[in-house]
PDB file of C-alpha atoms in Angstrom:
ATOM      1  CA  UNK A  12     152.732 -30.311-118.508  1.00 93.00           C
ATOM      2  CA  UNK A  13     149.924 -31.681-115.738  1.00 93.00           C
ATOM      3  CA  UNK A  14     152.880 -34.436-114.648  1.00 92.00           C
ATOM      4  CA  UNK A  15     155.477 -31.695-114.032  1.00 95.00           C
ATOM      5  CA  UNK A  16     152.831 -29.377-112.423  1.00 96.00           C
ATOM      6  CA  UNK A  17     151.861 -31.994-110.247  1.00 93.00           C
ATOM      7  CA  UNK A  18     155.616 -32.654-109.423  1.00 92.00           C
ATOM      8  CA  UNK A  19     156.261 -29.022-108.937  1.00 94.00           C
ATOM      9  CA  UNK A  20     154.078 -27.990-106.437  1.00 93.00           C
ATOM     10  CA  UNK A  21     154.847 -29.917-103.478  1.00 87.00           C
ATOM     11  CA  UNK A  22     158.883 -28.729-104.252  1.00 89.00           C
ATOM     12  CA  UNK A  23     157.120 -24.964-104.000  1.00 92.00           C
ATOM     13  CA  UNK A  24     155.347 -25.733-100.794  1.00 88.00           C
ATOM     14  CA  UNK A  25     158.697 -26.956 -99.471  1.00 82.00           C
ATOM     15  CA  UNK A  26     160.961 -24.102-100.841  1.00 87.00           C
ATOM     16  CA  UNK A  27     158.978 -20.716-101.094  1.00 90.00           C
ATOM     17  CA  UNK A  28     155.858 -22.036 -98.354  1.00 88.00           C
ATOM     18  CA  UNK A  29     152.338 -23.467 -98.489  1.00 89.00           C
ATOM     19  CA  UNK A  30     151.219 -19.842 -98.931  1.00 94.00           C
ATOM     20  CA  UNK A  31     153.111 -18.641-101.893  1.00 95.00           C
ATOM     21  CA  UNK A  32     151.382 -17.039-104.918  1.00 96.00           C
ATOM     22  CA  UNK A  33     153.836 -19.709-106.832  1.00 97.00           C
ATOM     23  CA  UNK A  34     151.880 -22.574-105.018  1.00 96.00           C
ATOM     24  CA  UNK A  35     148.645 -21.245-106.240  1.00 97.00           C
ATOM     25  CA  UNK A  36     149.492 -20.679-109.887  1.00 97.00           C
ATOM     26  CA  UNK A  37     150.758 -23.793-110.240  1.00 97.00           C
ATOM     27  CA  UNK A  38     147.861 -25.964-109.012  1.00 97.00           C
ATOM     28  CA  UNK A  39     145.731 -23.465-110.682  1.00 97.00           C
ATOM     29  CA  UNK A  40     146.901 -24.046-113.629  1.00 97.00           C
ATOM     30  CA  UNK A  41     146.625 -28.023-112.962  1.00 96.00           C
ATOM     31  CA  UNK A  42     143.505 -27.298-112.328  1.00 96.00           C
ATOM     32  CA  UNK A  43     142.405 -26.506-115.612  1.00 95.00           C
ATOM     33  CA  UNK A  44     144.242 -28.355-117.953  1.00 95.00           C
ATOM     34  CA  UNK A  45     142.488 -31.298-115.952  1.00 93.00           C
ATOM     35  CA  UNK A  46     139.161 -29.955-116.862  1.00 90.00           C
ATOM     36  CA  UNK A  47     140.701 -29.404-120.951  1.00 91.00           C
ATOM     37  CA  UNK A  48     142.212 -33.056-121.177  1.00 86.00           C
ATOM     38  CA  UNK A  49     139.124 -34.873-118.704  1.00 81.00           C
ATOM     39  CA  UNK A  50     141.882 -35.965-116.616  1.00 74.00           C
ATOM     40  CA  UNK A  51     140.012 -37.077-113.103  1.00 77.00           C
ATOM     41  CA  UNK A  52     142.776 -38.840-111.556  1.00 82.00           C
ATOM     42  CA  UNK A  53     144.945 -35.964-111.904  1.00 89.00           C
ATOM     43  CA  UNK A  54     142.298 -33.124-110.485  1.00 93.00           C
ATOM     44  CA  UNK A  55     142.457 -34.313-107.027  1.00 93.00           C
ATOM     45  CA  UNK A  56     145.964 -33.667-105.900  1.00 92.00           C
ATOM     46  CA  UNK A  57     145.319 -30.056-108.041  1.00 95.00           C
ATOM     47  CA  UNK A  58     142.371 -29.430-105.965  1.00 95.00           C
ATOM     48  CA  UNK A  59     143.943 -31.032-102.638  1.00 94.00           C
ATOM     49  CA  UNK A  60     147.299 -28.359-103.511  1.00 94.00           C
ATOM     50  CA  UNK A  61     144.615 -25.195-104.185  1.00 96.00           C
ATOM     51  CA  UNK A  62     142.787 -26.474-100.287  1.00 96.00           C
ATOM     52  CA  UNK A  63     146.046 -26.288 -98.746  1.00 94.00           C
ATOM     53  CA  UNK A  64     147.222 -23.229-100.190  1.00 96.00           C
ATOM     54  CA  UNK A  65     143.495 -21.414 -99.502  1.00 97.00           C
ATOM     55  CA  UNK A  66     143.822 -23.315 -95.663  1.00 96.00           C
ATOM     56  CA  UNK A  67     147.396 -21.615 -95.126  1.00 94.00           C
ATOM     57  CA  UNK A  68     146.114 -18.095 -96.629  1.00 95.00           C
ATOM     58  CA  UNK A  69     143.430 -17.873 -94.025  1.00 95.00           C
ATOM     59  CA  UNK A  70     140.793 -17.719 -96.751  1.00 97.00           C
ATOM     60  CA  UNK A  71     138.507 -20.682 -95.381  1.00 97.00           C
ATOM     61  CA  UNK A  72     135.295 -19.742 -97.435  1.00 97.00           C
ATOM     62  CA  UNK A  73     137.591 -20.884-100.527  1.00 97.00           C
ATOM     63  CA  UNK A  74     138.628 -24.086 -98.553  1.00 98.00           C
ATOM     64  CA  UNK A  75     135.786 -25.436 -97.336  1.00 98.00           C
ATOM     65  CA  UNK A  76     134.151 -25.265-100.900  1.00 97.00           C
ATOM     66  CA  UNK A  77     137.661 -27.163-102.316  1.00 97.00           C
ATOM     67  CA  UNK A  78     137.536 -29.024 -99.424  1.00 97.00           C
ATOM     68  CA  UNK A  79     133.701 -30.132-100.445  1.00 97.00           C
ATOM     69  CA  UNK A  80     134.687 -30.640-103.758  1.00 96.00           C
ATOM     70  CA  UNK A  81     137.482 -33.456-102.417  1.00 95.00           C
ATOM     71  CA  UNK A  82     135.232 -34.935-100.580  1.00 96.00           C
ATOM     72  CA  UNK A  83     132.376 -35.423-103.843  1.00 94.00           C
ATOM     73  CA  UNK A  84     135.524 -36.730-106.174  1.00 92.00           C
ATOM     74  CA  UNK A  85     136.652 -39.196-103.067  1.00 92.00           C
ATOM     75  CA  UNK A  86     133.420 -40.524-102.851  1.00 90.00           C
ATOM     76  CA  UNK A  87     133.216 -41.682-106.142  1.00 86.00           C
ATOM     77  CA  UNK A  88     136.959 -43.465-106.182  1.00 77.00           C
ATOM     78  CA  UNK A  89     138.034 -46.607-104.779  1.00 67.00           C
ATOM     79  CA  UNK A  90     140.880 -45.471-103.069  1.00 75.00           C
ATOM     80  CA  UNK A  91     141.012 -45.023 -99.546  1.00 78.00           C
ATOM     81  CA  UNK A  92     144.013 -42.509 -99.482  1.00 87.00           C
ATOM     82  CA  UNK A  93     141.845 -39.797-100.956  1.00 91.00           C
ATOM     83  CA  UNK A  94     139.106 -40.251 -98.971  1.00 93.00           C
ATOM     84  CA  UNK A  95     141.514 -40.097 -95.865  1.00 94.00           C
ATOM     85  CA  UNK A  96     142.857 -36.362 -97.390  1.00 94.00           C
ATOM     86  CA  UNK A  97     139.515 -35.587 -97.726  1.00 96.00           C
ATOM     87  CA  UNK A  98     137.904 -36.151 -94.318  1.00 96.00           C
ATOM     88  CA  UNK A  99     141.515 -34.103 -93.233  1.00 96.00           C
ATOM     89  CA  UNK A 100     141.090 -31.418 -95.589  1.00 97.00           C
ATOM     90  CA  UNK A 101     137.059 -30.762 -94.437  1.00 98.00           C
ATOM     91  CA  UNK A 102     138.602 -31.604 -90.421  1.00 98.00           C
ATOM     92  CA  UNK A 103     141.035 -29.218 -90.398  1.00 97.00           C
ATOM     93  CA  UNK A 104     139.021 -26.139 -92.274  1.00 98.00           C
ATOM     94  CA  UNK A 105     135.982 -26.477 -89.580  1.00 98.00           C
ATOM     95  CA  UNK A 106     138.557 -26.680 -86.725  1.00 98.00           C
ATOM     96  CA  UNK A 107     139.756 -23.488 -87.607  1.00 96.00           C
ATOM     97  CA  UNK A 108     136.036 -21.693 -88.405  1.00 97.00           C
ATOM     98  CA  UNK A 109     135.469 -23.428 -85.101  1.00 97.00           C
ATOM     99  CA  UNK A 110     132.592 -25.947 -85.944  1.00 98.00           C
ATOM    100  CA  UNK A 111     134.150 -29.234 -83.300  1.00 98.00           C
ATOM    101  CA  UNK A 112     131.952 -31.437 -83.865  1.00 98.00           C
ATOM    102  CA  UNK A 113     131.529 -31.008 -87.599  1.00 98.00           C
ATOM    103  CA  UNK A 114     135.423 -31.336 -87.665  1.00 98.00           C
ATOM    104  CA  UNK A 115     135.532 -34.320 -85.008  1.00 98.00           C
ATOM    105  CA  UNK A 116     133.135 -36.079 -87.599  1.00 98.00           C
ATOM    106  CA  UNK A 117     135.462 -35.830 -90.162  1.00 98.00           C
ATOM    107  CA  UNK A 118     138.514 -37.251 -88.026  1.00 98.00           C
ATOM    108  CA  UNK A 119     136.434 -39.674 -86.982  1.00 97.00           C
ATOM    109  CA  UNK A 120     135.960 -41.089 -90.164  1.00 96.00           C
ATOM    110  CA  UNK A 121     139.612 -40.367 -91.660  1.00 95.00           C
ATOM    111  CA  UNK A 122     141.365 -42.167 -88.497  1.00 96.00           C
ATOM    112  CA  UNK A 123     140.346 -45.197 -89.285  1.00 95.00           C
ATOM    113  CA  UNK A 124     141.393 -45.221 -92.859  1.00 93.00           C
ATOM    114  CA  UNK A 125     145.272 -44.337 -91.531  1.00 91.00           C
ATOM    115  CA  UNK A 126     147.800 -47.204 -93.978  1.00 88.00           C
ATOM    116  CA  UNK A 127     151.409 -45.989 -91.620  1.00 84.00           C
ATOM    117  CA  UNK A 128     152.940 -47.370 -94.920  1.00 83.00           C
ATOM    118  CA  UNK A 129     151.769 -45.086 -97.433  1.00 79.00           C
ATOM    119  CA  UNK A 130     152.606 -41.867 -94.950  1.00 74.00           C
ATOM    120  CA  UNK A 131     156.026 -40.966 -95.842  1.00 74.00           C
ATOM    121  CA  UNK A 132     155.120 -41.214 -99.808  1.00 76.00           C
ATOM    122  CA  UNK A 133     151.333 -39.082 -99.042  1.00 73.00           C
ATOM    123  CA  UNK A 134     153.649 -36.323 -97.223  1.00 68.00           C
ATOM    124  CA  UNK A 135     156.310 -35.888 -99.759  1.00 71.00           C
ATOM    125  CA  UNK A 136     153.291 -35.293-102.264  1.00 72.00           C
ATOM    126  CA  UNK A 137     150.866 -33.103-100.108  1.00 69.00           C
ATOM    127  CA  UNK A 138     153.722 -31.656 -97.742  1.00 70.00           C
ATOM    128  CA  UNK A 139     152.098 -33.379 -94.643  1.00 79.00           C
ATOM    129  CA  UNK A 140     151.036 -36.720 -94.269  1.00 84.00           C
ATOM    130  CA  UNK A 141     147.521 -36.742 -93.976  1.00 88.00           C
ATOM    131  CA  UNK A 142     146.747 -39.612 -91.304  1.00 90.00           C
ATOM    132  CA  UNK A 143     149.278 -37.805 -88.992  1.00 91.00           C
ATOM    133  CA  UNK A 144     147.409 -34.610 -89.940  1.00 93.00           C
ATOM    134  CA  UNK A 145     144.404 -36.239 -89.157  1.00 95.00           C
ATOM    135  CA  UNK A 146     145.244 -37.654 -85.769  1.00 95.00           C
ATOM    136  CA  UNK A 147     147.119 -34.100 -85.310  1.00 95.00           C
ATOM    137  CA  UNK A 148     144.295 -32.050 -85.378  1.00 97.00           C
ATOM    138  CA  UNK A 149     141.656 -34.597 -84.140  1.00 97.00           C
ATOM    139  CA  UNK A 150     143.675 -33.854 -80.408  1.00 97.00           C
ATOM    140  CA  UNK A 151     142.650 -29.446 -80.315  1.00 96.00           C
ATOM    141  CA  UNK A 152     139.350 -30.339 -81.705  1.00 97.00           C
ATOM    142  CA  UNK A 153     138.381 -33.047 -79.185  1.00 98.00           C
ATOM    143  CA  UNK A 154     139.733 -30.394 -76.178  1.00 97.00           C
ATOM    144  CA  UNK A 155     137.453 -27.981 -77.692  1.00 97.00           C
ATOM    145  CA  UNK A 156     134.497 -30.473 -77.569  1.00 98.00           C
ATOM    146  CA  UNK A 157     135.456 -31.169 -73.484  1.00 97.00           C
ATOM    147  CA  UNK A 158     137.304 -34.117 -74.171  1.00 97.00           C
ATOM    148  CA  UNK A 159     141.027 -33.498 -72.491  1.00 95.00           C
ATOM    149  CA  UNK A 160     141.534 -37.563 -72.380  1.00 96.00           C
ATOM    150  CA  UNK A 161     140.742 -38.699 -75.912  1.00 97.00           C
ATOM    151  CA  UNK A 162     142.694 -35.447 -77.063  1.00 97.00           C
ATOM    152  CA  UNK A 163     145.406 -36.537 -75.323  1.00 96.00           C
ATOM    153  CA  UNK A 164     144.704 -40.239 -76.823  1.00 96.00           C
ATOM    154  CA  UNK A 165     145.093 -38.581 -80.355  1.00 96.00           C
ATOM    155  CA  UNK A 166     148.669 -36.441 -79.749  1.00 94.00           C
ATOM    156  CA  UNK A 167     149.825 -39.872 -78.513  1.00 94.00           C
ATOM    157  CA  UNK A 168     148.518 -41.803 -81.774  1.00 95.00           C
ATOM    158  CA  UNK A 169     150.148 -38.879 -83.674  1.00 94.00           C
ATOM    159  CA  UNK A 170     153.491 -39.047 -82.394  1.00 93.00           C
ATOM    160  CA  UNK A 171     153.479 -42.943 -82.816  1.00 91.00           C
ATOM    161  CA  UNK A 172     152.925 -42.280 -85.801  1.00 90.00           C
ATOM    162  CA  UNK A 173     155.562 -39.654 -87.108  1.00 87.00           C
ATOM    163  CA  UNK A 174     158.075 -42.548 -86.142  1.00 84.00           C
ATOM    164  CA  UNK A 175     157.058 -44.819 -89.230  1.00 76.00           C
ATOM    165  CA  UNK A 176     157.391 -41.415 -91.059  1.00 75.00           C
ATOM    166  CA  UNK A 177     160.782 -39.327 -91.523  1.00 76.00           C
ATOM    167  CA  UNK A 178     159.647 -36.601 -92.989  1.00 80.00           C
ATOM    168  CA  UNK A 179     160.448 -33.295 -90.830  1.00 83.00           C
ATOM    169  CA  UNK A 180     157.458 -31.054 -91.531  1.00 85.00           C
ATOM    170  CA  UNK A 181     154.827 -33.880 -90.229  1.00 85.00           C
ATOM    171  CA  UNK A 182     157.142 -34.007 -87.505  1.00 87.00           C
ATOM    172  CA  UNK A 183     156.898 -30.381 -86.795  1.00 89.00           C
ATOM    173  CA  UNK A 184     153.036 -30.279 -87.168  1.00 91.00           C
ATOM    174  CA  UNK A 185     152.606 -32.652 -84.472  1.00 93.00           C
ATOM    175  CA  UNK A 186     155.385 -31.269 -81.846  1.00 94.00           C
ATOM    176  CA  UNK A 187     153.555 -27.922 -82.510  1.00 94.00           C
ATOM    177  CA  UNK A 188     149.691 -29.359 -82.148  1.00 95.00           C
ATOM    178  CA  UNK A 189     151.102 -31.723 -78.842  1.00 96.00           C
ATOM    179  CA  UNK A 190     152.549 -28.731 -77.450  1.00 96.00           C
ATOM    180  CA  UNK A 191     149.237 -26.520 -78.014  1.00 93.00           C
ATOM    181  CA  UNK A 192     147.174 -29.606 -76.353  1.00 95.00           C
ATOM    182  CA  UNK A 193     149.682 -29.683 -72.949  1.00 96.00           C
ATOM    183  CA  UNK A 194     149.817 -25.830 -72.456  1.00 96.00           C
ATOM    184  CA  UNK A 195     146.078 -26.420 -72.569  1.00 94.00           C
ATOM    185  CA  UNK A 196     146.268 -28.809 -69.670  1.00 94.00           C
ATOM    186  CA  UNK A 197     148.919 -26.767 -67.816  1.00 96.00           C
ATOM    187  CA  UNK A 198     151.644 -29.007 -68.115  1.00 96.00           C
ATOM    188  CA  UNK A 199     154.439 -26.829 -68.493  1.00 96.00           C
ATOM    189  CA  UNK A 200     157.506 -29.278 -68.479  1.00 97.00           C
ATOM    190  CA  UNK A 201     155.537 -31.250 -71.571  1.00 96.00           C
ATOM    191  CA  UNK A 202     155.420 -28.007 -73.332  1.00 96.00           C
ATOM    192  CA  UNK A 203     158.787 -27.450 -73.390  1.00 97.00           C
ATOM    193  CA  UNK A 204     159.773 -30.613 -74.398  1.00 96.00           C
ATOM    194  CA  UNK A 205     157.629 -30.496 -77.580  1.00 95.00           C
ATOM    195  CA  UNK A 206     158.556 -26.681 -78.243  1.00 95.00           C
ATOM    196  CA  UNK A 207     162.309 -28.036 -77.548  1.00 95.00           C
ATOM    197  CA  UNK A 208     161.136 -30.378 -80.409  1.00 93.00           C
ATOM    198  CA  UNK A 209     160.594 -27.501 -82.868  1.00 92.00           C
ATOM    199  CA  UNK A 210     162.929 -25.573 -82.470  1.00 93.00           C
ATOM    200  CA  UNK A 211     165.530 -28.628 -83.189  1.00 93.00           C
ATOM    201  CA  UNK A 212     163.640 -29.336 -86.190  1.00 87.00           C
ATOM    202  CA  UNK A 213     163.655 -25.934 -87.462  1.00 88.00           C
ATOM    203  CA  UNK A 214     166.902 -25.226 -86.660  1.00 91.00           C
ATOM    204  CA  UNK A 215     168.217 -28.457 -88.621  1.00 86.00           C
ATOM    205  CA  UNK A 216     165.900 -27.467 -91.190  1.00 79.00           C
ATOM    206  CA  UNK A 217     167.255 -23.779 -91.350  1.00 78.00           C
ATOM    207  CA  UNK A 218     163.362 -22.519 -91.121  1.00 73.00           C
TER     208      UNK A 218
END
């Protein structure tokens, strides 16, 4: 039952939306029959699907604490990939309660842990890849420190990136985040190329 759960939510997050009541039972529900069978190696992609859902609800209190709690089991592993979701899933919570330069500390540390090999597998799991998430985000939250250059350092890294990735939804995260960073810096004809970008994706995607 953990195995299909597992399986099942990323196909939720894809069909019915990262914020779907579906999305939460389901990793709930992983999340305790880890804790009833002692199964470790399964409770961090339940705990990594209950951040995500909490991060796309709006309810940040919730994901900060899950994203603390990824961070703790990470530590204690040997495997860089879930210390890289990790450092994203604390990043991208104190972007949005607006704490920059805990967030850039995160990014900071995930960037370097980026394997371009391992992002198209990490995506289809977690519904974004979580270096290009990483990089993604890093860009707003170094603007928001007073960093336009290194921002725009970051989109650029992100949309390298995306190429060793097909996988449509990391696509769209960056175009969106790349196009947030140049209406920033008043570049209008940059804009609409990304936005352009979008709305091919989400027309091809029928989104």
């Amino acid at each position: 039952e953990l195995d299909l759960l597992l399986a099942l939510g990323p196909a939720l997050m894809a069909a019915k939306g990262w914020a779907a009541p579906e999305v939460e039972q389901t990793y709930a529900r992983a999340r305790v029959l880890c804790a009833q069978a002692r199964k470790t190696a399964q409770l961090f992609p339940a705990l990594r699907g209950l951040w995500r859902f909490y991060r796309s609800r709006g309810d940040l209190a919730t994901a900060i604490e899950l994203g603390e709690e990824l961070y703790r089991l990470a530590q204690h592993e040997a495997a860089p990939t879930h210390l890289l979701e990790a450092h994203d899933a604390l990043g991208q919570t104190l972007f949005y309660l607006g704490k920059y330069s805990a967030a850039w500390w995160h990014f900071a540390q995930g960037i370097p842990l980026i394997d371009p090999t391992v992002q198209r597998a990490q995506a289809i799991r977690h519904g974004i890849a979580p270096g290009v998430a990483c990089l993604a985000y890093a860009a707003p939250t170094l603007w928001s420190l007073g960093y336009p250059e290194q921002a725009l350092q970051r989109c650029q890294e992100a949309l390298m990136l995306i190429q060793e990735c097909e996988h449509p939804e990391s696509h769209m995260l960056v175009h969106h985040l790349t196009a947030y960073l140049y209406h920033r810096r008043r570049e209008p004809s940059a804009v609409q190329a990304h936005a352009d970008a979008v709305l091919t994706l989400a027309t091809a995607q029928g989104w």
